[in-house]
Coordinates of C-alpha atoms in Angstrom, one line a residue:
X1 CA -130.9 263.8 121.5
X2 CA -127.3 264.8 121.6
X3 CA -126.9 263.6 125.1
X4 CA -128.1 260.4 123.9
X5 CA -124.7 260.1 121.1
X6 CA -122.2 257.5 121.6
X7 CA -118.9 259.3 122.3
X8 CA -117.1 256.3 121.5
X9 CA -118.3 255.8 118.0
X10 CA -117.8 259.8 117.5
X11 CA -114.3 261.5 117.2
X12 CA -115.3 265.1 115.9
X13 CA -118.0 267.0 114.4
X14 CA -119.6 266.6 111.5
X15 CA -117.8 263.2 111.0
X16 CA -120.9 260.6 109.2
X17 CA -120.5 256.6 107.8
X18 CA -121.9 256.9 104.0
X19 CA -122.2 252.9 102.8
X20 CA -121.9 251.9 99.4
X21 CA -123.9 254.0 96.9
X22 CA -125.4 252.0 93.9
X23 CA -127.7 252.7 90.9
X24 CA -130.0 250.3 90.2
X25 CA -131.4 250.0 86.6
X26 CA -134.4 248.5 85.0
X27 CA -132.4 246.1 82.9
X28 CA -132.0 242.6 83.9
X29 CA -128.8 241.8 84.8
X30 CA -127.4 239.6 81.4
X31 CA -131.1 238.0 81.5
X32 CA -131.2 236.6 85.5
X33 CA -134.3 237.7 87.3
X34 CA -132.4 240.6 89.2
X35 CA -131.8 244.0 87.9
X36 CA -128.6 245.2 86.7
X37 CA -126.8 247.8 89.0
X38 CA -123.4 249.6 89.9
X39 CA -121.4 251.1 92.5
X40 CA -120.5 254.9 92.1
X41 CA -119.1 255.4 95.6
X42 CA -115.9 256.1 94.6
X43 CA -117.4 258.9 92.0
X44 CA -119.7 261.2 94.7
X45 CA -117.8 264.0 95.6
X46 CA -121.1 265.5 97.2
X47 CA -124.4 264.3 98.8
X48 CA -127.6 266.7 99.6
X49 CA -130.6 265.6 101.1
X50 CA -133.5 267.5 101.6
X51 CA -136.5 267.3 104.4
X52 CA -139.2 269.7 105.1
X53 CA -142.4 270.3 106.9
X54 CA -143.6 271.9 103.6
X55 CA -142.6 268.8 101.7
X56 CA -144.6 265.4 101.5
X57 CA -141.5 263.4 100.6
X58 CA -137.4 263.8 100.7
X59 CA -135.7 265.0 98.2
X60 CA -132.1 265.5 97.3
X61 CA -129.2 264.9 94.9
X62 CA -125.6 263.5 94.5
X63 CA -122.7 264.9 92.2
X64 CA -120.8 262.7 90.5
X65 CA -117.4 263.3 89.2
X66 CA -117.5 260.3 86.0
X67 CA -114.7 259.0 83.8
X68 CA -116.5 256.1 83.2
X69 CA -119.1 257.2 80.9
X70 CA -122.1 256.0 83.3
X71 CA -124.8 257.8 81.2
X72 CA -124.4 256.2 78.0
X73 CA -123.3 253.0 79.5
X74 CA -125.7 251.7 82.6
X75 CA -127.8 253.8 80.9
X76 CA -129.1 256.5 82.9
X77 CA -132.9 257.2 82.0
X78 CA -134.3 259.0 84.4
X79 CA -136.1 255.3 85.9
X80 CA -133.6 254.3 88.0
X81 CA -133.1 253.8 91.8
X82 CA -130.3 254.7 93.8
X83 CA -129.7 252.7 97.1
X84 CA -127.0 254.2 100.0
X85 CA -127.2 254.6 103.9
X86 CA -125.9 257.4 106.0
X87 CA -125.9 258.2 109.3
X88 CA -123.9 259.9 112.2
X89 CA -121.5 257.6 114.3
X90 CA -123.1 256.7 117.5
X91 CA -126.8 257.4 116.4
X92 CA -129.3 254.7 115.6
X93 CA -131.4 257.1 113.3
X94 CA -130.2 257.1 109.5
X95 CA -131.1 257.7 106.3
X96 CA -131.5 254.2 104.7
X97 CA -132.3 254.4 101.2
X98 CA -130.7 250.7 100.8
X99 CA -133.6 247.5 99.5
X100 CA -132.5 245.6 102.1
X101 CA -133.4 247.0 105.0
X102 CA -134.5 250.9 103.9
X103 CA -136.4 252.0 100.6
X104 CA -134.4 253.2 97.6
X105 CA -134.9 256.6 95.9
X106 CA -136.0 257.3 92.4
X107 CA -133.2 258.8 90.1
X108 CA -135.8 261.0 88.2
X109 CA -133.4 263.7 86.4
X110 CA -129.5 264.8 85.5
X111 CA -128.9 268.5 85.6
X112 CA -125.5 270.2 85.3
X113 CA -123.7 268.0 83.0
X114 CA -120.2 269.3 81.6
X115 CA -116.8 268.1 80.8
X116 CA -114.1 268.8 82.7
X117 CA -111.1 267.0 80.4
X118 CA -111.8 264.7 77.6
X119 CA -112.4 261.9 80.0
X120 CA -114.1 263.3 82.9
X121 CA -117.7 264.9 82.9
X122 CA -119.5 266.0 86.1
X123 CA -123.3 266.2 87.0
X124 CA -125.5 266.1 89.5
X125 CA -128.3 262.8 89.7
X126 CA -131.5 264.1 91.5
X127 CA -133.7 261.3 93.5
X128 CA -136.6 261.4 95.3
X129 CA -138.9 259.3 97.6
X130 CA -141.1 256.7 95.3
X131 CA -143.7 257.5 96.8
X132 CA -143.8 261.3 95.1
X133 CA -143.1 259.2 91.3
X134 CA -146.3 257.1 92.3
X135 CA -148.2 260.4 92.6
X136 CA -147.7 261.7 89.4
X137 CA -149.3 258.1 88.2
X138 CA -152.5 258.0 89.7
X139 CA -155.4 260.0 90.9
X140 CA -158.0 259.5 94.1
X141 CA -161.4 259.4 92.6
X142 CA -163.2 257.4 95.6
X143 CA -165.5 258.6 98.4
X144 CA -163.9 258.5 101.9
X145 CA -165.8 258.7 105.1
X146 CA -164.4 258.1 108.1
X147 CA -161.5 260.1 110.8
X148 CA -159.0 262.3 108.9
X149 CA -156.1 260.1 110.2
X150 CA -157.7 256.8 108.5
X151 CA -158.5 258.7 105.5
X152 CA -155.1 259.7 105.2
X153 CA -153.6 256.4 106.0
X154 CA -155.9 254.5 103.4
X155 CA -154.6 256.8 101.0
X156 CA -151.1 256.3 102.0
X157 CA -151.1 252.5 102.0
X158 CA -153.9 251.8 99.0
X159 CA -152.9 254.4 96.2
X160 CA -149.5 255.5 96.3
X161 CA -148.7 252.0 97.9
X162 CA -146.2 252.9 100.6
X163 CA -144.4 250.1 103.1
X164 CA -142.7 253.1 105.0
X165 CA -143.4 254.0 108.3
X166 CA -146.4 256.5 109.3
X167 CA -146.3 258.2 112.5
X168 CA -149.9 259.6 112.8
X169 CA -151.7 261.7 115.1
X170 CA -155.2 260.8 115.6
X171 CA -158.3 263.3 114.9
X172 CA -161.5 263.7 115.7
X173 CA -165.1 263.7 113.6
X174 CA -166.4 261.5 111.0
X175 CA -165.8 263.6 107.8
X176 CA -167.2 262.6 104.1
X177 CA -165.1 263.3 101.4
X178 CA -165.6 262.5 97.6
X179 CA -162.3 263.0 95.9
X180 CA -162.8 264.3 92.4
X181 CA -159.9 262.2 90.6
X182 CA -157.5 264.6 92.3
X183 CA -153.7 263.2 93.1
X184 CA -152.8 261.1 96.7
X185 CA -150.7 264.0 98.2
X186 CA -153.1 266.6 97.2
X187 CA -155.9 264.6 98.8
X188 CA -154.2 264.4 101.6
X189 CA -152.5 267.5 102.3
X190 CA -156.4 269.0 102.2
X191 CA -157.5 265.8 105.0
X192 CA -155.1 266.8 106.8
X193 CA -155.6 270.8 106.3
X194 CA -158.9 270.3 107.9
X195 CA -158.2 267.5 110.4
X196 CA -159.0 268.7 114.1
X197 CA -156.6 266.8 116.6
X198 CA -158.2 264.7 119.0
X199 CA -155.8 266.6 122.2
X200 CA -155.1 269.4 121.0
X201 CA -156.7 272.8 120.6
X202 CA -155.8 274.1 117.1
X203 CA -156.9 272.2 113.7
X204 CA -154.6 271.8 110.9
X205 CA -151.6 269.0 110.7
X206 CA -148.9 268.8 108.6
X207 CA -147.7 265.5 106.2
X208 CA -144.1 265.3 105.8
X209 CA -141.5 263.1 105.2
X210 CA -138.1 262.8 107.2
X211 CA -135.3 259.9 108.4
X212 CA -138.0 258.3 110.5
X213 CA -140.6 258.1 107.4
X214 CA -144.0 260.2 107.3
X215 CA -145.6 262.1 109.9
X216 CA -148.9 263.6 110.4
X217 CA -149.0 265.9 113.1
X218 CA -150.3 268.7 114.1
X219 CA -147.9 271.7 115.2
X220 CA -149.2 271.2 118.5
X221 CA -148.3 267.3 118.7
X222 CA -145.1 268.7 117.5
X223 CA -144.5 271.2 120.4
X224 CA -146.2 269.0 123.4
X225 CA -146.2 265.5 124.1
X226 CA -149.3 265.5 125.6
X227 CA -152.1 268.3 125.9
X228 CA -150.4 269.6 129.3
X229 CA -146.3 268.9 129.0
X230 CA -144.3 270.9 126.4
X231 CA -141.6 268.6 124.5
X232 CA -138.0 269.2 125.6
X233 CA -135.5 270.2 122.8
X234 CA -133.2 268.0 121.4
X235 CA -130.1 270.4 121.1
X236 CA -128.7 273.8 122.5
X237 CA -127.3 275.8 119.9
X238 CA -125.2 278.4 120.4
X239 CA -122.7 280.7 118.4
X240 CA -118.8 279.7 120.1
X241 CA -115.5 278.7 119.1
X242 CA -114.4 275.5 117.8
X243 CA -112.2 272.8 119.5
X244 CA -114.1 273.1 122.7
X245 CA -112.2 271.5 125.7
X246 CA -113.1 270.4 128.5
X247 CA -111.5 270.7 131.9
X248 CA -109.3 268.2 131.5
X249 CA -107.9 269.6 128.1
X250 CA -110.1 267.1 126.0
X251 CA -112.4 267.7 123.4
X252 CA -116.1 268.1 123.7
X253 CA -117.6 266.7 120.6
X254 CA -121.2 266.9 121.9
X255 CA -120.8 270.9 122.1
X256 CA -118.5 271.2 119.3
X257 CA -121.7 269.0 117.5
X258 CA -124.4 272.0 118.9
X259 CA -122.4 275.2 117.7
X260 CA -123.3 277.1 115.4
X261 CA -121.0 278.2 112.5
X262 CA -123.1 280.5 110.8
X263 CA -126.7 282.1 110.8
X264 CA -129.5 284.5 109.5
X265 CA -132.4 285.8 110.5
X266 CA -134.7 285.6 107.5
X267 CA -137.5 287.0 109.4
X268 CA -138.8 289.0 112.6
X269 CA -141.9 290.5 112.2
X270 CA -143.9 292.1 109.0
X271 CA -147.1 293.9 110.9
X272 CA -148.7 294.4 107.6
X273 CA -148.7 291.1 106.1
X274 CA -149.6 289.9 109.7
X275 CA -152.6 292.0 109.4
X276 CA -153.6 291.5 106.1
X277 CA -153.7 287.5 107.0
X278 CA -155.3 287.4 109.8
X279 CA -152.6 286.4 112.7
X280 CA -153.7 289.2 115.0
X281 CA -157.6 288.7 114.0
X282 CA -160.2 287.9 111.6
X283 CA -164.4 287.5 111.3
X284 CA -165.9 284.7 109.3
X285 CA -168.8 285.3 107.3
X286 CA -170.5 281.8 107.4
X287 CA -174.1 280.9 105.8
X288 CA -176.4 278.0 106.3
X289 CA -178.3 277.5 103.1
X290 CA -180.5 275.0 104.6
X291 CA -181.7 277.0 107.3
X292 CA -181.0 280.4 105.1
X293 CA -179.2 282.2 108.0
X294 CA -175.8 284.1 108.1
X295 CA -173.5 284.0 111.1
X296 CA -170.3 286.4 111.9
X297 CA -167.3 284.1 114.1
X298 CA -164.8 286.4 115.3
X299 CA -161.2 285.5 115.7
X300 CA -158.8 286.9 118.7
X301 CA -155.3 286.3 118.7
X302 CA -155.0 287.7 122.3
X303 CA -157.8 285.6 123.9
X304 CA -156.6 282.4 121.3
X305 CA -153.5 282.2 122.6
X306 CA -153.4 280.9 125.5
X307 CA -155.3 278.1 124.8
X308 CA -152.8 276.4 122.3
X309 CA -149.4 275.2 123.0
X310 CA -146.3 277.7 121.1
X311 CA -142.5 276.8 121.2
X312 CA -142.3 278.8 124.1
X313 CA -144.2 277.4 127.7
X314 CA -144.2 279.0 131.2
X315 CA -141.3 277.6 132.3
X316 CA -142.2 274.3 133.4
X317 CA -144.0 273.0 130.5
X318 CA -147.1 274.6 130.6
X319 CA -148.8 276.9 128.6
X320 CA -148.3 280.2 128.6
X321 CA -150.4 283.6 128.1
X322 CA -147.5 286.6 127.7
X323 CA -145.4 285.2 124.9
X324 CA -147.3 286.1 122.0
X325 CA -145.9 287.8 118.9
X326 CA -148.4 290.4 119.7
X327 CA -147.7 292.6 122.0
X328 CA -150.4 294.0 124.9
X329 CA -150.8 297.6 124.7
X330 CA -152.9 300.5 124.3
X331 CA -153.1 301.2 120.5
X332 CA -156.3 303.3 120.3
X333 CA -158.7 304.6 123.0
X334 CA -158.7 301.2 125.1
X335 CA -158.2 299.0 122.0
X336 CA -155.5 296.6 120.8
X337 CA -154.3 295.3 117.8
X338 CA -156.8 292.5 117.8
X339 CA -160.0 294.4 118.2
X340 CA -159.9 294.9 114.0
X341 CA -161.9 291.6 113.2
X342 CA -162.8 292.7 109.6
X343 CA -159.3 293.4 108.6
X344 CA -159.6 290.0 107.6
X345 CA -162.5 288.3 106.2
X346 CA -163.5 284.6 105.3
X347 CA -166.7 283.2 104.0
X348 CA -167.5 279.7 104.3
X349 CA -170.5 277.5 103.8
X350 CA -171.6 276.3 107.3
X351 CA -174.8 274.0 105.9
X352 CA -175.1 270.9 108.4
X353 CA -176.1 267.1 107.0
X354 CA -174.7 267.5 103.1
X355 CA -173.6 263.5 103.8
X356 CA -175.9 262.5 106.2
X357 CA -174.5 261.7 109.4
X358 CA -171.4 262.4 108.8
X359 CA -170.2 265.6 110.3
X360 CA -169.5 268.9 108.3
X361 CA -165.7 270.5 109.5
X362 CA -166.1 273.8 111.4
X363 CA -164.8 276.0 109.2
X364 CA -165.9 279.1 111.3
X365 CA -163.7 278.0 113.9
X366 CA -161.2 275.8 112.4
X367 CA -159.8 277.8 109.7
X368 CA -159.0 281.3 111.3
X369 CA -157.0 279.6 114.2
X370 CA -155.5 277.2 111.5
X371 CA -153.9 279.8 109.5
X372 CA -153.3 282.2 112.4
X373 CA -150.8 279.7 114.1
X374 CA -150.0 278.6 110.7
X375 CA -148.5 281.9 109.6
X376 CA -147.5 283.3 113.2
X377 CA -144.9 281.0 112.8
X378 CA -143.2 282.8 109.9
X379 CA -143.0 285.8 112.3
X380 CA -139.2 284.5 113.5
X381 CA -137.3 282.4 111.1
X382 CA -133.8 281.7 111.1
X383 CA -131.4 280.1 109.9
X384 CA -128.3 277.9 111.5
X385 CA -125.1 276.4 109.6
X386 CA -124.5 273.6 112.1
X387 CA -122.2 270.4 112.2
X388 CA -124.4 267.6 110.4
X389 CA -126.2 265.0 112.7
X390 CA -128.9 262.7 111.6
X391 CA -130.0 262.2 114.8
X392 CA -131.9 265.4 114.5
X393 CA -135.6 265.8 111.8
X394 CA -137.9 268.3 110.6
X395 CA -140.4 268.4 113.5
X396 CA -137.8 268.6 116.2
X397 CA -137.7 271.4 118.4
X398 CA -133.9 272.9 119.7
X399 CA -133.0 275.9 121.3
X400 CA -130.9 278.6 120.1
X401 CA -129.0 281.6 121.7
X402 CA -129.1 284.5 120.0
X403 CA -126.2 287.2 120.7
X404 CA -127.2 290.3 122.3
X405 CA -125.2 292.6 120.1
X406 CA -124.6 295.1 123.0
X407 CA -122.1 296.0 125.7
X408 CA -121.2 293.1 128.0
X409 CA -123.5 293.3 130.9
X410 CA -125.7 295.9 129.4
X411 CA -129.3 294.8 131.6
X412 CA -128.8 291.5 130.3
X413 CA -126.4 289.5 132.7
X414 CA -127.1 286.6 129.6
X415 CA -125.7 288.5 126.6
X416 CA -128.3 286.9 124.8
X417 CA -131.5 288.6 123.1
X418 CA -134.3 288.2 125.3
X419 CA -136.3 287.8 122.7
X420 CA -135.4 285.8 119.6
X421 CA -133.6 283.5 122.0
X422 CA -135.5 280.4 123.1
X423 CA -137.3 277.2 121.7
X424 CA -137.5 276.8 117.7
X425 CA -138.9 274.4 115.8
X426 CA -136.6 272.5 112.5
X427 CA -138.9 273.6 109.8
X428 CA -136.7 272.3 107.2
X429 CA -132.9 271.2 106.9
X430 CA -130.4 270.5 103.7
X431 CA -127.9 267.8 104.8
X432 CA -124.9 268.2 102.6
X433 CA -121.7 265.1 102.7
X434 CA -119.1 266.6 101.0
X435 CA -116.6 262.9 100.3
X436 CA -113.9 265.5 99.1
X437 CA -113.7 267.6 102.8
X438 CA -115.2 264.3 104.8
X439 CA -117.5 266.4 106.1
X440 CA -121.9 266.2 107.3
X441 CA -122.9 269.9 107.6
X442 CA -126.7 271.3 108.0
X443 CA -128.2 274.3 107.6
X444 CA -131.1 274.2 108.9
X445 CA -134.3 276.5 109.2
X446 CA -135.8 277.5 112.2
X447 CA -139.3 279.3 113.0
X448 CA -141.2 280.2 116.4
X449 CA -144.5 281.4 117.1
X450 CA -143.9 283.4 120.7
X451 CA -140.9 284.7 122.6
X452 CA -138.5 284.0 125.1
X453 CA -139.3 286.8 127.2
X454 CA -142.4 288.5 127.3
X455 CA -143.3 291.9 125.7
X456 CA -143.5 294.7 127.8
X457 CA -147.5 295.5 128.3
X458 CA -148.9 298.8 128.2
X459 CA -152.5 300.4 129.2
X460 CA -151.6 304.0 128.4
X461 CA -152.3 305.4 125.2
X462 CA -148.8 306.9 123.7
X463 CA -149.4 306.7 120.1
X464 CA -152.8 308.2 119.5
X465 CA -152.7 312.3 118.4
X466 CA -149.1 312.5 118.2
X467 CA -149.5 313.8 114.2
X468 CA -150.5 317.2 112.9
X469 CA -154.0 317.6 112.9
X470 CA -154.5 320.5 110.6
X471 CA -156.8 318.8 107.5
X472 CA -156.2 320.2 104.6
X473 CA -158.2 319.9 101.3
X474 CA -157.0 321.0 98.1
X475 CA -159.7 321.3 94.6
X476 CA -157.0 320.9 92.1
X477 CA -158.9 323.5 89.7
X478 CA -158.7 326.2 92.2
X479 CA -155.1 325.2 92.9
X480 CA -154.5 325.8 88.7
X481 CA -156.3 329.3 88.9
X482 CA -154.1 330.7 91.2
X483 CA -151.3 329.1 90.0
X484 CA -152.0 330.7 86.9
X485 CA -152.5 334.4 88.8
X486 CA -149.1 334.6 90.2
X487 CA -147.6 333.5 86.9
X488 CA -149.2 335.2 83.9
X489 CA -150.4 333.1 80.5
X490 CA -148.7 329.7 79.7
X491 CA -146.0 330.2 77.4

């Protein structure tokens, strides 16, 4: 993606073109059949904007430094729109919130407002998509019976009456849904929650908003293009200096654009809450009450994994079987981690023909490989402080080089960790345009589901009867007795 930036558009990093910005009101303008509006371009000292895989819709908000009295005087309401474009020199990808060739944001709330001299207030304006102000409107109270994807895209275009553009991934299985007067995005975060890809292995897609308009994928669409070829990343990140030069003594803007400023690792591993949800395994209680049978699904997270694509392949874009987060080793007399089905149960109704012909999801299957790759992703989450560029999108996958953190050379010729290095996939970023530095920075959040290197593997048992073995059981009212022996009476 980076490779793909016109240099001669772009002087430096974290340089962006921000067009006017205007609010929009309700109120005709003096009575003509256009609405009344002004520019506040010359008031933003700040711009963030929000996108997430979590998130149905963008989000952000815009500070405004006012000695004009724009709250009393447009006025603001809290129904306005707010129309602007932004975008990184040399990219064609932008955020266009302008009417005439984007869609506008809603101004739905002020926050922060103070004075800062008798004539100059400050606040913050925050706007999101129209589509998420069109959800709190209505509710889906209609059968649908058809794919997940059409489901989902009826919704999208009929109730909460979207132009913008849906990238979808198709799904398999006629499904029969009645929505119970529930709203759109709720309706369709569950469609697509149950939706089984038509490539790929693992259920489950995500709806999401980001500069390209909505998306329904499923993390595997996100991490292969097709069912055999792993995506390439769109970025290298690494931590280095500034003012990168090349040979010649000139700047390199496309790796000053790709290093990292900043960054945290929010997460690694939690064993226990990986356990406790069902990453490393899990049984399904399922019951037909037709037939009146019960049936037990178990869940493996070290016979699963190869069969899915993960952020990290074999090397040339293939899956891979030694990546996982769980390691292969001996825990207890010839058993691993992921022989402990019932440390996670799920019961789910598995009766067949409740609408006819239309197929029942497999729940039994479906949902413990859902929420296994789901939350395995949460395993390794960081987060970058990067030069902004809206060239890159929640969904995207980059790369990242951790440092080491040991002695140069150390058994790693790389100086990087072996481990937390590697593939990531943009799980959410903040875009922030700060007009006072004239300056695009992200941060950006990253997650994984395998690592760069492999585990090591072990098939001897080092961690069984290593403890004390000596059991002992104390009665408490035996313990007093004596207690009171050696002492005398209670004073």
């Amino acid at each position: 993606m980076y490779n793909k930036i016109n240099t001669n558009e772009l002087n430096q990093a974290g340089q962006y073109v921000l067009s006017d910005v205007v609010l929009t009101s309700f109120q005709s303008n003096e009575g003509r059949n256009e609405p009344k509006k002004i520019s506040i371009r010359s008031l933003v000292t700040e711009i963030n904007i929000y996108e997430s895989l979590t998130s149905n819709t963008l989000s952000g908000n815009i500070v405004v430094t006012d000695a004009q009295n724009i709250p009393n005087h447009l006025p603001l309401t809290g129904f306005e729109q707010i129309e602007f474009k932004l975008f990184t020199p040399g990219t064609s990808r932008a955020f266009d919130f302008t009417a005439v060739t984007g869609h506008p944001m809603h101004v739905y709330k002020i926050s922060d407002r103070q004075g800062l001299n008798p004539r100059t207030q400050i606040y913050a304006l925050h706007f999101t998509s129209k589509e998420m102000i069109k959800n709190e409107q209505i509710r889906v109270s209609r059968a649908l019976e058809n794919t997940s994807d059409n489901s989902i895209l009826s919704i999208l275009r009929s109730e909460l009456d979207s132009n913008k553009t849906l990238t979808l991934e198709e799904t398999k299985g006629v499904h029969k849904y009645v929505m119970p007067r529930i709203r759109p995005f709720k309706a369709i975060n569950m469609l697509a929650k149950e939706a089984t890809p038509k490539l790929h292995h693992t259920p489950g897609m995500l709806f999401y908003e980001n500069a390209l308009g909505f998306n329904c994928k499923s993390y595997e669409s996100l991490l292969a293009s097709t069912n055999t070829t792993a995506r390439p990343v769109v970025a290298l990140y690494r931590p280095s200096p500034a003012n990168i030069r090349d040979e010649s003594g000139n700047r390199n803007v496309i790796k000053e654009m790709q290093t990292v400023r900043g960054f945290s690792i929010n997460s690694q591993y939690d064993t226990l809450k990986n356990l406790r949800n069902g990453i490393y395994n899990a049984r399904v209680v399922s019951h037909d009450l037709y037939n009146k049978t019960f049936k037990e699904t178990d869940f493996d997270y070290a016979t699963e994994y190869e069969k899915s694509f993960h952020t990290e392949h074999d090397g040339e874009g293939g899956k891979t079987d030694n990546k996982g987060i769980l390691p292969l080793f001996n825990y207890k007399n010839n058993t691993t981690f992921s022989d402990y089905p019932e440390g996670t149960l799920y019961y789910f109704s598995d009766t067949k023909k409740i609408h006819n012909t239309s197929e029942a999801p497999e729940h039994h299957v479906n949902v413990p490989k859902r929420l296994s790759q789901k939350l395995a992703f949460e395993s390794f989450n960081i987060g970058i402080d990067v030069p902004g560029f809206t060239g890159v999108s929640c969904g995207d996958l980059i790369a990242f080089e951790m440092p080491a953190y040991e002695p140069a050379g150390r058994d790693n010729p790389f100086d990087h960790d072996p481990y937390l290095s590697g593939r990531y996939l943009i799980k959410a970023i903040r875009h922030k345009v700060s007009t006072v530095d004239d300056y695009h920075s992200m941060n950006m959040e990253c997650i994984k589901d395998a690592v760069k290197d492999p585990y090591p593997q072990e098939n001897l048992d080092t961690l069984s009867n290593r403890e004390n073995a000596d059991r002992i059981n104390v009665l408490q009212y035996e313990l007093d007795d004596v207690i009171l022996k050696d002492n005398g009476e209670v004073v």
